[in-house]
Coordinates of C-alpha atoms in Angstrom, one line a residue:
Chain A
X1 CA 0.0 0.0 0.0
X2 CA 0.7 3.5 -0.7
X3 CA 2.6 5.1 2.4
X4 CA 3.4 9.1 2.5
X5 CA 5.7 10.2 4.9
X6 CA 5.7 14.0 6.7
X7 CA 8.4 13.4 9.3
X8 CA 8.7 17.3 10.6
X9 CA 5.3 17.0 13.1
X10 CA 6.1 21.2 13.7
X11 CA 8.2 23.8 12.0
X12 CA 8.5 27.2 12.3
X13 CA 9.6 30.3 10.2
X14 CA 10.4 33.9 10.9
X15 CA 8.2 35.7 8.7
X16 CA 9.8 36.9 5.4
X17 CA 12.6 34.0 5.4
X18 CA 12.1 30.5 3.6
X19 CA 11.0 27.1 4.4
X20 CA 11.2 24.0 3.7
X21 CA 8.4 21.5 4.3
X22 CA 9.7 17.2 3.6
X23 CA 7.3 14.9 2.2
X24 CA 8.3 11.1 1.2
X25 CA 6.0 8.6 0.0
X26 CA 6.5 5.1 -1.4
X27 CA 4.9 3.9 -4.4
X28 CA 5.4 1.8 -7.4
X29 CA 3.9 3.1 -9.7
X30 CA 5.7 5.6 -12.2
X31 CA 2.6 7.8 -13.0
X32 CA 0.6 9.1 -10.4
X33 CA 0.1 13.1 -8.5
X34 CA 1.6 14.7 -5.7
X35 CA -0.3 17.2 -4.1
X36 CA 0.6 19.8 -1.0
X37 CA -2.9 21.4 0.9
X38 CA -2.9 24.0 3.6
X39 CA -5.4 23.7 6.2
X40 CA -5.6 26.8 8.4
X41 CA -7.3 27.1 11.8
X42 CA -10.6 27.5 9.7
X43 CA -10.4 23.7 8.6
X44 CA -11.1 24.6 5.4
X45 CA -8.4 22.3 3.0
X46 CA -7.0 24.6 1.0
X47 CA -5.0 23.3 -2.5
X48 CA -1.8 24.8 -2.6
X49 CA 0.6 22.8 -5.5
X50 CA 0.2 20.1 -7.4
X51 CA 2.8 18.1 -9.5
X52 CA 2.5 15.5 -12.2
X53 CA 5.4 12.5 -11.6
X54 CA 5.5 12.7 -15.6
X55 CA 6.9 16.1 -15.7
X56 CA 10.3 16.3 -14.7
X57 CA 9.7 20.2 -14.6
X58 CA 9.3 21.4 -10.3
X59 CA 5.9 22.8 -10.4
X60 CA 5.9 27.1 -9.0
X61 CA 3.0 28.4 -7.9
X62 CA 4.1 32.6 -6.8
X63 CA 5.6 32.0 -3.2
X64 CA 5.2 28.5 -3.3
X65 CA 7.5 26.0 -5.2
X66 CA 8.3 22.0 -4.9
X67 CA 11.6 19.7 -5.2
X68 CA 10.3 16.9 -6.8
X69 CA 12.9 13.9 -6.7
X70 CA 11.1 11.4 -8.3
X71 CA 13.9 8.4 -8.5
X72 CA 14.0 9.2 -4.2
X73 CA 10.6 9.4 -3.9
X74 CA 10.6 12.8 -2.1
X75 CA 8.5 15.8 -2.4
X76 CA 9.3 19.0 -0.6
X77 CA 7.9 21.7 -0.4
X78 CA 9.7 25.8 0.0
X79 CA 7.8 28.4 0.9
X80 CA 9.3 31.7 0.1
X81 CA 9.3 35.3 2.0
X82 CA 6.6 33.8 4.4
X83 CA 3.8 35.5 5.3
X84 CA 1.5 35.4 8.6
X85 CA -1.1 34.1 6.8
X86 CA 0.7 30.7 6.0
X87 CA 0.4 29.5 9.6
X88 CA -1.3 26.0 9.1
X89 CA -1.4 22.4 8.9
X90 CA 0.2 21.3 5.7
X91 CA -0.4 18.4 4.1
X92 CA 1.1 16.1 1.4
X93 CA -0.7 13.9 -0.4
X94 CA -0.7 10.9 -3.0
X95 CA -3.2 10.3 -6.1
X96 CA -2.7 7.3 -8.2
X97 CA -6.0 5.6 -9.9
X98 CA -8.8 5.6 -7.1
X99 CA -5.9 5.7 -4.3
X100 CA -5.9 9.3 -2.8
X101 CA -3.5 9.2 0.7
X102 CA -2.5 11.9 2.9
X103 CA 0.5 12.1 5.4
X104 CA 0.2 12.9 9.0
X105 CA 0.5 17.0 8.5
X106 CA 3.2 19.8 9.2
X107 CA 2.5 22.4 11.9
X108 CA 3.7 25.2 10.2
X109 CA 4.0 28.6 12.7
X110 CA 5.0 32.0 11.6
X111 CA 7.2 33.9 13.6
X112 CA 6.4 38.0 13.3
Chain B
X1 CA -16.9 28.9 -10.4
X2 CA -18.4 28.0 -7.2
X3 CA -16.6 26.4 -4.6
X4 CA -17.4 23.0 -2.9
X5 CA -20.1 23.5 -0.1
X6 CA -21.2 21.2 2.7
X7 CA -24.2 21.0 4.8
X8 CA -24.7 21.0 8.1
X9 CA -21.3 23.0 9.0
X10 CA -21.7 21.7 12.7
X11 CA -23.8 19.2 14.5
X12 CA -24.4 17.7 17.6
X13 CA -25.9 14.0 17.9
X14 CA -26.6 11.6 20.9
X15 CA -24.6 8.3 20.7
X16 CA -26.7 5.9 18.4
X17 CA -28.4 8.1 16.1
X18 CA -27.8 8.6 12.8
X19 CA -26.8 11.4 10.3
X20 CA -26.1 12.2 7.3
X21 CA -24.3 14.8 5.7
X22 CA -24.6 16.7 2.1
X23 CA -22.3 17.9 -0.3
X24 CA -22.7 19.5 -3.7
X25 CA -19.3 19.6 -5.8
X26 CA -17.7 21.9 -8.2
X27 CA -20.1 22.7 -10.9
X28 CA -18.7 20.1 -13.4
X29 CA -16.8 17.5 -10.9
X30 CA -18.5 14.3 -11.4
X31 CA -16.6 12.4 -8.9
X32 CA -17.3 12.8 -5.1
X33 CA -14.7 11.8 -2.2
X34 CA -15.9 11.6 1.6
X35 CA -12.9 11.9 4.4
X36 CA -12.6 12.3 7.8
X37 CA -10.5 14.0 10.3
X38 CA -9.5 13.5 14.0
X39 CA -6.9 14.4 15.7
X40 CA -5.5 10.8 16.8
X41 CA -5.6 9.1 12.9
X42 CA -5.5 12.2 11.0
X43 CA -6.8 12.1 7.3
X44 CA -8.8 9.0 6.1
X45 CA -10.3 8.0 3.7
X46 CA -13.8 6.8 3.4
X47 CA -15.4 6.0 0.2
X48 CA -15.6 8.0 -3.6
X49 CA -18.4 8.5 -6.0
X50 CA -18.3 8.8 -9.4
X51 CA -21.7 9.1 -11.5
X52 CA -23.7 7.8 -8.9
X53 CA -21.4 4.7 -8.4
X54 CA -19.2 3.7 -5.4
X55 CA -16.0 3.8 -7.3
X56 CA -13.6 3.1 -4.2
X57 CA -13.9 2.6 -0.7
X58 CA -12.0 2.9 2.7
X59 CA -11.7 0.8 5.7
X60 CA -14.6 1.8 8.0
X61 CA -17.4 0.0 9.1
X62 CA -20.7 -0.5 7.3
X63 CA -22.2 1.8 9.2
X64 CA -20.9 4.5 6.9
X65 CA -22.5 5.0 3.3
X66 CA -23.0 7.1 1.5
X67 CA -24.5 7.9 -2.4
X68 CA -24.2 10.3 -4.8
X69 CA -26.9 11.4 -7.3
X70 CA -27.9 12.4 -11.0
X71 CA -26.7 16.2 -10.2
X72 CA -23.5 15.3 -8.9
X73 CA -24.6 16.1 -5.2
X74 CA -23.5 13.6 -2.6
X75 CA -24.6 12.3 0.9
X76 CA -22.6 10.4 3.6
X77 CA -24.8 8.1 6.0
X78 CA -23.8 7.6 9.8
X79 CA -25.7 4.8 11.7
X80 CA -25.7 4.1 15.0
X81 CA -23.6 6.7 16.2
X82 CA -20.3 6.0 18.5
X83 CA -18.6 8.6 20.7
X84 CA -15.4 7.8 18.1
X85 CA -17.2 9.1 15.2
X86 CA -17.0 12.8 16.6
X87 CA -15.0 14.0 14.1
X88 CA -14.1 16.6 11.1
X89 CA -16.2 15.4 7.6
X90 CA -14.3 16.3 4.8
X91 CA -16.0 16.2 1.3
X92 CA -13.6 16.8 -2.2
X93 CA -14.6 17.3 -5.6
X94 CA -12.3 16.2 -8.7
X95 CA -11.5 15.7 -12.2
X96 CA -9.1 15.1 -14.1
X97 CA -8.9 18.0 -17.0
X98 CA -6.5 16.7 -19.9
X99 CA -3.2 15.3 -18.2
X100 CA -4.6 17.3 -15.3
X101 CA -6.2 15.7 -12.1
X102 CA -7.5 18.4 -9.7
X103 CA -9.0 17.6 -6.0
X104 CA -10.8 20.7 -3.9
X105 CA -12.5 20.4 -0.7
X106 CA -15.3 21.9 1.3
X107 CA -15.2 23.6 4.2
X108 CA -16.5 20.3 6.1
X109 CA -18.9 19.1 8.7
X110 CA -18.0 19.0 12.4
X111 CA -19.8 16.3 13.4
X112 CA -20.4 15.9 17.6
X113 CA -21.3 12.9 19.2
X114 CA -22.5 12.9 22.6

């Protein structure tokens, strides 16, 4: 079965620096989705990245960017120039066919 | 494009009653996914619609069902309610557009069991 791995339970940032969130899963299969989601104290799971495995290309979305390393089976995830508002539970997550698995979450805090 | 939306947002039941929860997906989304959340096991999942059909489900017991109908609009069944069922009710809409494969959720149900 599908495993994916968050092994940083908390992290925190000063606000304005960079982050860096890890995220390893296990898998055989060679075409399936990586996905990181932000859930703030609202709850609501927000989608923050998503990368295909089939493109080698790290997907970049504004302050938000991944290091996919496919062949290690790692997915991190940098978040640049960090705001108050990123303060959440991150999640990384695992989509292949009908098989959609999530790791155990990141407490991310925001220094001011 | 409208969001996901869930219904109730919060509710309160008494140990062995039953509930059930809506969802209406992304305008578009055929395919319906139920999770839930607690603090102890974190994310699971439960089960996935996809026109009206169970395409996939998760290890809970068969107390939980759930359906999906014609519109796309989804309901999750609790029977019998246990304290251990107090939890947060995630519901996702997807599809995949081209290579593309795109999951959002709503904002959930915060379900109480007393």
């Amino acid at each position: 079965a599908q495993t994916v791995t968050q092994s940083q339970p908390e992290m925190s940032v000063q606000e304005a620096e960079t982050v860096t969130l890890s995220c390893t899963y296990d898998t055989s299969e060679s075409d399936y989705y990586l996905f990181w989601y932000k859930q703030p104290p609202s709850r609501q799971m927000i989608l923050v990245i998503r990368q295909e495995a089939y493109k080698q290309q790290n997907a970049t979305e504004n302050r938000f960017s991944v290091n996919f390393q496919k062949a290690a089976k790692s997915f991190s995830l940098k978040i640049s120039d960090s705001q108050l508002g990123d303060a959440a539970m991150y999640f990384c997550a695992y989509h292949y066919g009908q098989n959609f698995v999530f790791g155990p979450g990141t407490r991310l805090s925001v220094l001011p | 494009k409208a969001g996901v939306t869930q219904t109730p947002r919060y509710l309160i039941k008494t140990r062995g009653q039953q509930v059930t929860l809506s969802c209406s997906p992304i305008s578009g989304h055929r395919s319906v996914s139920w999770y839930q959340q607690t603090p102890g096991q974190g994310l699971q999942f439960l089960f996935e619609y996809f026109s009206e059909t169970q395409r996939n489900k998760g290890n809970f017991p068969g107390r939980f069902s759930g359906r999906q109908f014609s519109n796309s609009r989804s309901e999750m069944n609790v029977s019998t309610l246990e304290l251990g069922d107090s939890a947060l009710y995630l519901c996702a809409s997807s599809s995949w557009t081209g290579h593309s494969y795109e999951q959002y959720f709503g904002p959930g149900t915060r379900l109480t069991v007393t």
